[in-house]
Short mmCIF file of C-alpha atoms (C1' of nucleotides) in Angstrom, two decimals:
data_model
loop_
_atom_site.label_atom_id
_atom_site.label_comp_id
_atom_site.label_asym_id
_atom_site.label_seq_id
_atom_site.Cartn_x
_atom_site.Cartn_y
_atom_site.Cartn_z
CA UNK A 7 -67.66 1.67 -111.15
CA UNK A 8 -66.57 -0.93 -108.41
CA UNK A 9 -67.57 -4.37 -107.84
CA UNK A 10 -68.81 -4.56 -104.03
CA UNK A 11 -68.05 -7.66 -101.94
CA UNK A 12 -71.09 -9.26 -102.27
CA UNK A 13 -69.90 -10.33 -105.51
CA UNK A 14 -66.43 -10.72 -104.66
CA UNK A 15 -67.29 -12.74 -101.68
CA UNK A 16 -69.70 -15.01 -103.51
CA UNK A 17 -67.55 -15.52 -105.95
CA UNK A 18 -64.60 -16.05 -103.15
CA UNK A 19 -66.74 -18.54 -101.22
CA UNK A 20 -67.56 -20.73 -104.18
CA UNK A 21 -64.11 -21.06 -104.96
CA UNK A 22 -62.94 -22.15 -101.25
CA UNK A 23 -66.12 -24.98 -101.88
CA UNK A 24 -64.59 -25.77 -105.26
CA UNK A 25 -61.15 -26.49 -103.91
CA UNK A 26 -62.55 -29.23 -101.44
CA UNK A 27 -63.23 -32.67 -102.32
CA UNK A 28 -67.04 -33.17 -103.77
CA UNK A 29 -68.33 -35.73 -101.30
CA UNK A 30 -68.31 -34.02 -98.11
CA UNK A 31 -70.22 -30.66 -97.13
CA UNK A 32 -68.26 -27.27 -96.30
CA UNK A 33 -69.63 -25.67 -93.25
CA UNK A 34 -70.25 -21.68 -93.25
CA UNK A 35 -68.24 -21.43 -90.46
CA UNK A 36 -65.09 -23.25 -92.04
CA UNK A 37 -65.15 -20.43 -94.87
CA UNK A 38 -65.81 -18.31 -92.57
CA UNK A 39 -62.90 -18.55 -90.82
CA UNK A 40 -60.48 -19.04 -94.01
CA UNK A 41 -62.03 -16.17 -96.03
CA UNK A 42 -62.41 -13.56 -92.87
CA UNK A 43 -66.09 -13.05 -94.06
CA UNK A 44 -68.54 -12.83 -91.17
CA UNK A 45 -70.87 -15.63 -90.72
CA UNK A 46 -74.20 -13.56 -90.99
CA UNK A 47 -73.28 -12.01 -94.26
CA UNK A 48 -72.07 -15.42 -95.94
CA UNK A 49 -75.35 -16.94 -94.79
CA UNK A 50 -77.22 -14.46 -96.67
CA UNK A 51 -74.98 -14.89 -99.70
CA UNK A 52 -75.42 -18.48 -99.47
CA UNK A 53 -79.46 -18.66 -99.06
CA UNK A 54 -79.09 -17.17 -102.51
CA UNK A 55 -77.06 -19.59 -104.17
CA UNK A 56 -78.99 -21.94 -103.05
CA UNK A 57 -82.53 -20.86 -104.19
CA UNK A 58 -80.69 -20.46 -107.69
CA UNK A 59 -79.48 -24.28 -107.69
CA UNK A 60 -75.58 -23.44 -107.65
CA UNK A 61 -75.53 -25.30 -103.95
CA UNK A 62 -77.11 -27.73 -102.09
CA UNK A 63 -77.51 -27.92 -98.15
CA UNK A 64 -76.97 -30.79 -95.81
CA UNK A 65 -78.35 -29.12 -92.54
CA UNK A 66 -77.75 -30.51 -89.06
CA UNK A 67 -73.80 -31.13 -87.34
CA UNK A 68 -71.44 -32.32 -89.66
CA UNK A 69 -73.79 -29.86 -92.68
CA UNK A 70 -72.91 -27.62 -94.63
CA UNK A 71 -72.89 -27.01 -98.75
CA UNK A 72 -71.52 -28.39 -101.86
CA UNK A 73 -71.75 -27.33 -105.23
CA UNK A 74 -74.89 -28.82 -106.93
CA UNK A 75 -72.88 -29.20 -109.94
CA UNK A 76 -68.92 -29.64 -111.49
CA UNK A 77 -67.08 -27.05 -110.99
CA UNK A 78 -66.29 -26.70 -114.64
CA UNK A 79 -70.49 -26.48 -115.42
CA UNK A 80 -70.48 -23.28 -112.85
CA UNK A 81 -69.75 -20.05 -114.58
CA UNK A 82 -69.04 -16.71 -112.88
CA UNK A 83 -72.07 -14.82 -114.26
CA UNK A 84 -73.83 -17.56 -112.48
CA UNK A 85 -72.62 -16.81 -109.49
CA UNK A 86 -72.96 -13.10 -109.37
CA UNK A 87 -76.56 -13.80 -111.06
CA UNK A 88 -77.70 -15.60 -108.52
CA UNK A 89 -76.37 -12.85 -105.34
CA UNK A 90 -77.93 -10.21 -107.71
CA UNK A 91 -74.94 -8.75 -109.20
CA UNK A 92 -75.82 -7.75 -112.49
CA UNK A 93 -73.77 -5.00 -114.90
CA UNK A 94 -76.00 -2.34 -114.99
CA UNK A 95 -74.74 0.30 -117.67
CA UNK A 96 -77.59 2.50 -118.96
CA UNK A 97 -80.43 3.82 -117.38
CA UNK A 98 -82.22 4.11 -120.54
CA UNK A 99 -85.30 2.07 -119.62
CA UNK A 100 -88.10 2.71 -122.64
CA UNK A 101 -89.76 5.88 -122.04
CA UNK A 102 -87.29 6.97 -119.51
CA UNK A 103 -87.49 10.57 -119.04
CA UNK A 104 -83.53 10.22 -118.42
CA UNK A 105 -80.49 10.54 -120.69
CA UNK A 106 -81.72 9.67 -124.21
CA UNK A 107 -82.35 13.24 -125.99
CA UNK A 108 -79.26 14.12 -127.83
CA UNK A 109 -79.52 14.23 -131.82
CA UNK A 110 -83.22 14.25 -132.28
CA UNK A 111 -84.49 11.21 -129.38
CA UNK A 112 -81.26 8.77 -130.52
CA UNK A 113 -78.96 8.24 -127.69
CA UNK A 114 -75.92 7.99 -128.97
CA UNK A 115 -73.93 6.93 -125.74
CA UNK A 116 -76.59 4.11 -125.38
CA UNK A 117 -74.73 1.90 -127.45
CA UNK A 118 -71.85 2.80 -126.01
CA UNK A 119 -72.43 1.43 -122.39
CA UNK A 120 -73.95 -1.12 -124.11
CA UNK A 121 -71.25 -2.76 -125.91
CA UNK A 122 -68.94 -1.95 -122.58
CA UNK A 123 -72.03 -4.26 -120.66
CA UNK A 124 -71.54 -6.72 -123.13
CA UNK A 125 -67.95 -7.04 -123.21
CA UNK A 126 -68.19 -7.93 -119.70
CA UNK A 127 -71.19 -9.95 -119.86
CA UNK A 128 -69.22 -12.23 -122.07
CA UNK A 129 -65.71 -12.58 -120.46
CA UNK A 130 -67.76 -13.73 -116.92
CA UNK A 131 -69.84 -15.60 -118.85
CA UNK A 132 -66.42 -17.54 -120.52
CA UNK A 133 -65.08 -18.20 -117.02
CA UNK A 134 -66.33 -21.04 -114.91
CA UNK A 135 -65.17 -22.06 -111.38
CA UNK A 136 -62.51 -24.82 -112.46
CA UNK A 137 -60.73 -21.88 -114.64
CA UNK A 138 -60.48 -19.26 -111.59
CA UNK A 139 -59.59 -22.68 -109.41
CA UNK A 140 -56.90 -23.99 -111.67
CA UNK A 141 -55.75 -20.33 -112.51
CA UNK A 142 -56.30 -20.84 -116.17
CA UNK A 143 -57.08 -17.02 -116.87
CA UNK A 144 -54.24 -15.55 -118.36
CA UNK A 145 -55.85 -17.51 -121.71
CA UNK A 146 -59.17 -15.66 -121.40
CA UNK A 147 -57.92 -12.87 -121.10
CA UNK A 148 -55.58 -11.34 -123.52
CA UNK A 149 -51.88 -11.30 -123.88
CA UNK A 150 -50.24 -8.94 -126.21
CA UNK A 151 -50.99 -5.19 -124.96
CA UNK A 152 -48.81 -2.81 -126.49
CA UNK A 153 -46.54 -1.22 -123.54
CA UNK A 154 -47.99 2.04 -124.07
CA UNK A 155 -51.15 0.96 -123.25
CA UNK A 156 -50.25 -1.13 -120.06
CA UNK A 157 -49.71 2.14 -118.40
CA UNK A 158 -52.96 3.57 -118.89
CA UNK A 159 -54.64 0.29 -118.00
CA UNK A 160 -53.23 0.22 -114.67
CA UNK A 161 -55.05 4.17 -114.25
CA UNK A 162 -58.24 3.32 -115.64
CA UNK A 163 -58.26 -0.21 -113.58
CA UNK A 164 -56.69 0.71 -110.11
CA UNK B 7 -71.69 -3.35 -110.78
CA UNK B 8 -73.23 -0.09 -112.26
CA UNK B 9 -71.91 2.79 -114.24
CA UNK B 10 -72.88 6.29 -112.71
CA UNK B 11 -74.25 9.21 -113.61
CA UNK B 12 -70.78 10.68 -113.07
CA UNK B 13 -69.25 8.95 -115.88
CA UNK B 14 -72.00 8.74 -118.03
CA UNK B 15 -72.90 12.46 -118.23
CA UNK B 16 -69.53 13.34 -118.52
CA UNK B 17 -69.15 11.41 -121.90
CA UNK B 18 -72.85 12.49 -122.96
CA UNK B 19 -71.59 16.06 -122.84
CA UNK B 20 -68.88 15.02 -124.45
CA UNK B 21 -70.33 13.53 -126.98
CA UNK B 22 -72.59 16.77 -127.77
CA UNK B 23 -69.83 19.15 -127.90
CA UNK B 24 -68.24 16.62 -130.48
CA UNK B 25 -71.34 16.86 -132.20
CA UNK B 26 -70.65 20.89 -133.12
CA UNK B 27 -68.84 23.06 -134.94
CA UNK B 28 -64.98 23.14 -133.46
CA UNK B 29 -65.21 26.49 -134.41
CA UNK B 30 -67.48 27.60 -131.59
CA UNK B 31 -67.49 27.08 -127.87
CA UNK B 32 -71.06 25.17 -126.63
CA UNK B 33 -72.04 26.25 -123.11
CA UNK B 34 -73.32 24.47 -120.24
CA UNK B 35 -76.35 26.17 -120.41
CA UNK B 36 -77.42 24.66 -123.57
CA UNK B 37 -75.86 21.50 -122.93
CA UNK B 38 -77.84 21.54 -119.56
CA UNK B 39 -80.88 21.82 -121.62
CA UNK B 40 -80.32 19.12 -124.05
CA UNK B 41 -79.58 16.39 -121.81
CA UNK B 42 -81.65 17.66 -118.94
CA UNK B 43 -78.18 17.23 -116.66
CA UNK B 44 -79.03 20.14 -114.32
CA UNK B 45 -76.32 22.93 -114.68
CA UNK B 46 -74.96 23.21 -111.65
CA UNK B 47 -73.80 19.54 -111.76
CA UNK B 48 -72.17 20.06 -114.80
CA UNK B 49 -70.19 23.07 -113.68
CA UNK B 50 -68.65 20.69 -111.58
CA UNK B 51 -67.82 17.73 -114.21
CA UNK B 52 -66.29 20.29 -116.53
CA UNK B 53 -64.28 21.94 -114.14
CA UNK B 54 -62.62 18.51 -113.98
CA UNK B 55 -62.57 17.91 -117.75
CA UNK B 56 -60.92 21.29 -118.43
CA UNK B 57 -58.32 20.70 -115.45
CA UNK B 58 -58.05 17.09 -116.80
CA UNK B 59 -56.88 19.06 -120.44
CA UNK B 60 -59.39 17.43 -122.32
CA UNK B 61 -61.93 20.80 -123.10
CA UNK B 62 -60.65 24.73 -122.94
CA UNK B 63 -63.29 26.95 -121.76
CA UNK B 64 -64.01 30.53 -123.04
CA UNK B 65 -65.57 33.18 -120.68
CA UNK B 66 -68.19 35.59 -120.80
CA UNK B 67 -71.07 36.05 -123.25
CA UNK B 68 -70.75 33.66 -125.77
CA UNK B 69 -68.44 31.81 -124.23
CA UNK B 70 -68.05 27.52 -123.42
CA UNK B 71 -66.21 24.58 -123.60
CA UNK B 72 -64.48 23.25 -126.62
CA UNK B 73 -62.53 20.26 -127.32
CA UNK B 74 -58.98 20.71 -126.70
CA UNK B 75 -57.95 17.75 -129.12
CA UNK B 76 -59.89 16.09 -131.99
CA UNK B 77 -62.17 13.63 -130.71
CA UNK B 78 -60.77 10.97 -132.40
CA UNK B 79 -57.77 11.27 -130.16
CA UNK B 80 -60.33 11.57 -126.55
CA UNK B 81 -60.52 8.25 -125.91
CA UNK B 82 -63.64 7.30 -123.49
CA UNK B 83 -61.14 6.03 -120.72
CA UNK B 84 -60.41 9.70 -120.66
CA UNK B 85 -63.50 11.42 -119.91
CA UNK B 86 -63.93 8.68 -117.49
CA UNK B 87 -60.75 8.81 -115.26
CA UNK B 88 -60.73 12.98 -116.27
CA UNK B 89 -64.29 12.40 -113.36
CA UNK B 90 -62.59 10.36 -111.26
CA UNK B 91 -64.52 6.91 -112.60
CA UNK B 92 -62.33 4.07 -112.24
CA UNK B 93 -62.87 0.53 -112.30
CA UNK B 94 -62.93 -0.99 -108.96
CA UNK B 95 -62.53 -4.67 -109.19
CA UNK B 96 -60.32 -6.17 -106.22
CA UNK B 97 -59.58 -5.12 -102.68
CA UNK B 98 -56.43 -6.63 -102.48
CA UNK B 99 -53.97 -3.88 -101.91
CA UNK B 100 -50.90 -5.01 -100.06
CA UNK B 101 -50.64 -6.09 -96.56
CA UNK B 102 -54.33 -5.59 -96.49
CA UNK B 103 -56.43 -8.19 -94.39
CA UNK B 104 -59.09 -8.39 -96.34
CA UNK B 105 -60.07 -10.68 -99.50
CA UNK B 106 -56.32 -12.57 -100.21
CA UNK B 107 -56.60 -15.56 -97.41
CA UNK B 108 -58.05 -18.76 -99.63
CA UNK B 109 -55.06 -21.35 -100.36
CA UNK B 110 -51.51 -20.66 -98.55
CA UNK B 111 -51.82 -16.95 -99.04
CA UNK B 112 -52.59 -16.87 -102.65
CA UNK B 113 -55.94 -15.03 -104.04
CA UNK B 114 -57.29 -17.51 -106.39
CA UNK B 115 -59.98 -14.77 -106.97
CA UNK B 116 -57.71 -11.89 -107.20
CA UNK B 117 -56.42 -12.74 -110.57
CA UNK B 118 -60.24 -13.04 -111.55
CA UNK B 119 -61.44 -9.80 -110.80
CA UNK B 120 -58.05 -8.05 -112.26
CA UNK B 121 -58.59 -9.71 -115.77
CA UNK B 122 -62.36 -8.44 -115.81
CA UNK B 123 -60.49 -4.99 -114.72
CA UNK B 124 -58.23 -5.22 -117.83
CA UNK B 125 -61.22 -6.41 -120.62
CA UNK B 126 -62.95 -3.30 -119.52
CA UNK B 127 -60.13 -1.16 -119.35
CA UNK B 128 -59.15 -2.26 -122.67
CA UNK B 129 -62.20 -1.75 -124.16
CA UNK B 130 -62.85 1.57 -122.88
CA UNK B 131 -59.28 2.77 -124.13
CA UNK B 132 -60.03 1.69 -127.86
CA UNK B 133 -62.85 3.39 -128.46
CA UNK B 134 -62.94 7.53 -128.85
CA UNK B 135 -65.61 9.95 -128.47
CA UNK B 136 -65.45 9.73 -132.79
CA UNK B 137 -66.24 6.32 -132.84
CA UNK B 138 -69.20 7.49 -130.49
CA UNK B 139 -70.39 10.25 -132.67
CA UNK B 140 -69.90 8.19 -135.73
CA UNK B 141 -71.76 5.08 -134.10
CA UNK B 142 -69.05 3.26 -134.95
CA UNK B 143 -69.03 0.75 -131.82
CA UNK B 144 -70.47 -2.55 -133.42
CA UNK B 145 -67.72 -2.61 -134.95
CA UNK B 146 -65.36 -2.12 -132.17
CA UNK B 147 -67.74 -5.16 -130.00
CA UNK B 148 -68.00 -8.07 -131.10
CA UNK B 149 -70.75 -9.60 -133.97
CA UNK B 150 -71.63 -13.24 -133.58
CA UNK B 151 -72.51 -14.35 -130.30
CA UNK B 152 -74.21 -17.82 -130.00
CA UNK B 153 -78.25 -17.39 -129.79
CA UNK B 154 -77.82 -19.02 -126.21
CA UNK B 155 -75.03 -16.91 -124.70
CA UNK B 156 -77.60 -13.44 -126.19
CA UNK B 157 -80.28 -14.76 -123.60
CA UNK B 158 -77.55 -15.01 -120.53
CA UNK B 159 -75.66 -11.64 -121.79
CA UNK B 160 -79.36 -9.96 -121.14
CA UNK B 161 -79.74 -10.90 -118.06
CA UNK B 162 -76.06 -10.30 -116.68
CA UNK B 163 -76.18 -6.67 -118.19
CA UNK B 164 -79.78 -6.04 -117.50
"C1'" DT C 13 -69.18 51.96 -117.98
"C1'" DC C 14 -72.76 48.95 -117.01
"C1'" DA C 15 -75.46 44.98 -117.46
"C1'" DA C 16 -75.82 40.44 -118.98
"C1'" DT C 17 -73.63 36.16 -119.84
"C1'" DA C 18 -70.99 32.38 -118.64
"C1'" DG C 19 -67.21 30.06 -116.43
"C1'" DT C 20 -64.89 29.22 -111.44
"C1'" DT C 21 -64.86 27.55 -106.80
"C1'" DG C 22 -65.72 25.50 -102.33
"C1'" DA C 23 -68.78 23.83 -99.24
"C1'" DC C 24 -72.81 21.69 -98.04
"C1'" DT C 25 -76.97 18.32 -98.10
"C1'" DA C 26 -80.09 14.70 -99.42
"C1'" DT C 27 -80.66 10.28 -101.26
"C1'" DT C 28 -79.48 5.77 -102.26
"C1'" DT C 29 -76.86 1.79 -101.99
"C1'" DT C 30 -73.92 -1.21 -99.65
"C1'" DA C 31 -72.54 -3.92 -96.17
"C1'" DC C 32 -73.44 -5.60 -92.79
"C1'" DT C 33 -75.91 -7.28 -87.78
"C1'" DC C 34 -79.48 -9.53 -84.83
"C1'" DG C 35 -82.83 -12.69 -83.07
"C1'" DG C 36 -84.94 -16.56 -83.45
"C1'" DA C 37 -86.63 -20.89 -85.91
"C1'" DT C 38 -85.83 -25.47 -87.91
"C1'" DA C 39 -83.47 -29.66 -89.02
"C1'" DT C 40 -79.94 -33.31 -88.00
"C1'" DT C 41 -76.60 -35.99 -85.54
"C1'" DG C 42 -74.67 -38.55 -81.66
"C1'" DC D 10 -81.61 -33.58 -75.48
"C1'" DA D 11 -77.75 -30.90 -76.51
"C1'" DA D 12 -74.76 -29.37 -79.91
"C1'" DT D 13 -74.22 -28.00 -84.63
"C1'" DA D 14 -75.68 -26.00 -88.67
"C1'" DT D 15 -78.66 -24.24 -92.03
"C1'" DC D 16 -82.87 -21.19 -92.64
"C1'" DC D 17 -85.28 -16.60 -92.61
"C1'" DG D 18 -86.95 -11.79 -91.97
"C1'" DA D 19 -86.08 -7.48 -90.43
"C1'" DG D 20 -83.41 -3.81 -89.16
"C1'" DT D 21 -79.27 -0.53 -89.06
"C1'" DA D 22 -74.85 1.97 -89.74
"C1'" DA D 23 -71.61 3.63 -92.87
"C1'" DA D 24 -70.21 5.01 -97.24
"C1'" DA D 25 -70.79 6.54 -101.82
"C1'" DT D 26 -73.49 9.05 -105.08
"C1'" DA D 27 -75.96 12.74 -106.85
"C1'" DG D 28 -76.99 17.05 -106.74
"C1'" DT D 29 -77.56 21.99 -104.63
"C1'" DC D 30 -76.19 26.68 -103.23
"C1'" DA D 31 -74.00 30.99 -102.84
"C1'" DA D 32 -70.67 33.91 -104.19
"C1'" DC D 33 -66.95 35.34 -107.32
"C1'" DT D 34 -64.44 36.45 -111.77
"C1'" DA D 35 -63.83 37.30 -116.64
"C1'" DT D 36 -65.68 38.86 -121.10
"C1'" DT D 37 -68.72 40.91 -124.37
"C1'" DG D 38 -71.77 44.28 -126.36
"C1'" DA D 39 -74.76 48.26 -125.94
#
DNA sequence: TCAATAGTTGACTATTTTACTCGGATATTG
DNA sequence: CAATATCCGAGTAAAATAGTCAACTATTGA
């Protein structure tokens, strides 16, 4: 279970947007050259983000993009939403001939993978932009783990 | 982002050896059967479960796989890095070129990506194959989510 | 002891997904 | 009009995933 760069860069490129000042485009090739991502591949990313309102485009010399709204109104979801990163957990689509047949038809892991989705559905969904730009996550996320369990965090996460 | 079939079988087999008598050892055959996970492909997930200490198997006729512990003490996180499923979130390893370049150096992103890493982690290592079996995972998520946020959860975990 | 059952093992292959690249078109500025 | 940049569709190479195959070993019961 990995998270590929297409999030990671859209994510990454948003961010370098965020940290300049609102009233004058970014160029691809500035973030380009900052983030090490090729051209091509952030253009992509960026038609994307576009056609779901997160940026807006000033074409010609001088161009580039800016966010299309605060920082703190853009959440991460949002982001990964709009490059078609979703959380996909269960492949147990209605009918599905796949995966849902132990105890009598009731799949008990569904709910499983389901919660798991949800867990992480809601932590992206509690971050926005400004909070990854001003490094306000420690809050979201939790403090107090028990040392025990920091150890097998660190295996499970890697 | 998507869970495999790696990690998901593993903990649906899991889950229906949980669901029998201790007392006897369930084979792959008729696990193979139930879940429609073709046999040879779970030859090779258990032959990483047993060396992983989590099931002992028992030869010849009659013979299977057993829990090796009570399964309120397998936690999913387990039977998930027992198959080699981890949670890839960041690319950041050290001295790597790739990813860690936005602001002096510092990965704004990086600390992103590593608390999503942890909320899953955590999540995965508090709930056991009992809690499973039991359907005991509302419980463990959590109950009231605004009506808004349920329509943008959907669509991130799709 | 023999046949059937069931785990053990390593290697191999097909499929799918990811992570890109390429070529060219269009708009804007100076 | 030339340079800069976004737009856009299609195509490809590499990696990861999912699953197969063949052969071997241990155990049980007739």
């Amino acid at each position: 279970m990995k998270l590929g760069t297409k999030g990671r860069y859209a994510v990454m490129s948003m961010v370098d947007i965020a940290c300049h000042d609102d009233k004058e485009a970014v160029s691809l090739n500035d973030i380009a050259t900052r983030t090490e991502i090729s051209l091509p591949y952030l253009e992509q990313l960026f038609m994307k983000l576009r056609k779901s309102g997160l940026v807006t485009s000033v074409r010609g010399p001088g161009g580039g993009y800016k966010l299309a709204r605060p920082s703190n109104n853009i959440r991460i979801s949002d982001i990964l939403l709009a490059v078609d990163v979703q959380i996909h957990t269960t492949r147990c689509e209605p009918n599905s001939a796949m995966g849902c047949r132990i105890n009598h038809g009731r799949c008990l892991t569904h709910d499983l993978w389901d919660a798991m989705g949800r867990q992480m559905a809601l932590f992206l969904n509690s971050v926005t932009l400004e909070d990854v730009v001003q490094g306000r996550l420690i809050e979201k996320s939790m403090h107090h783990v028990k040392k025990e369990e920091q150890e097998n965090i660190l295996k499970v996460v890697s």
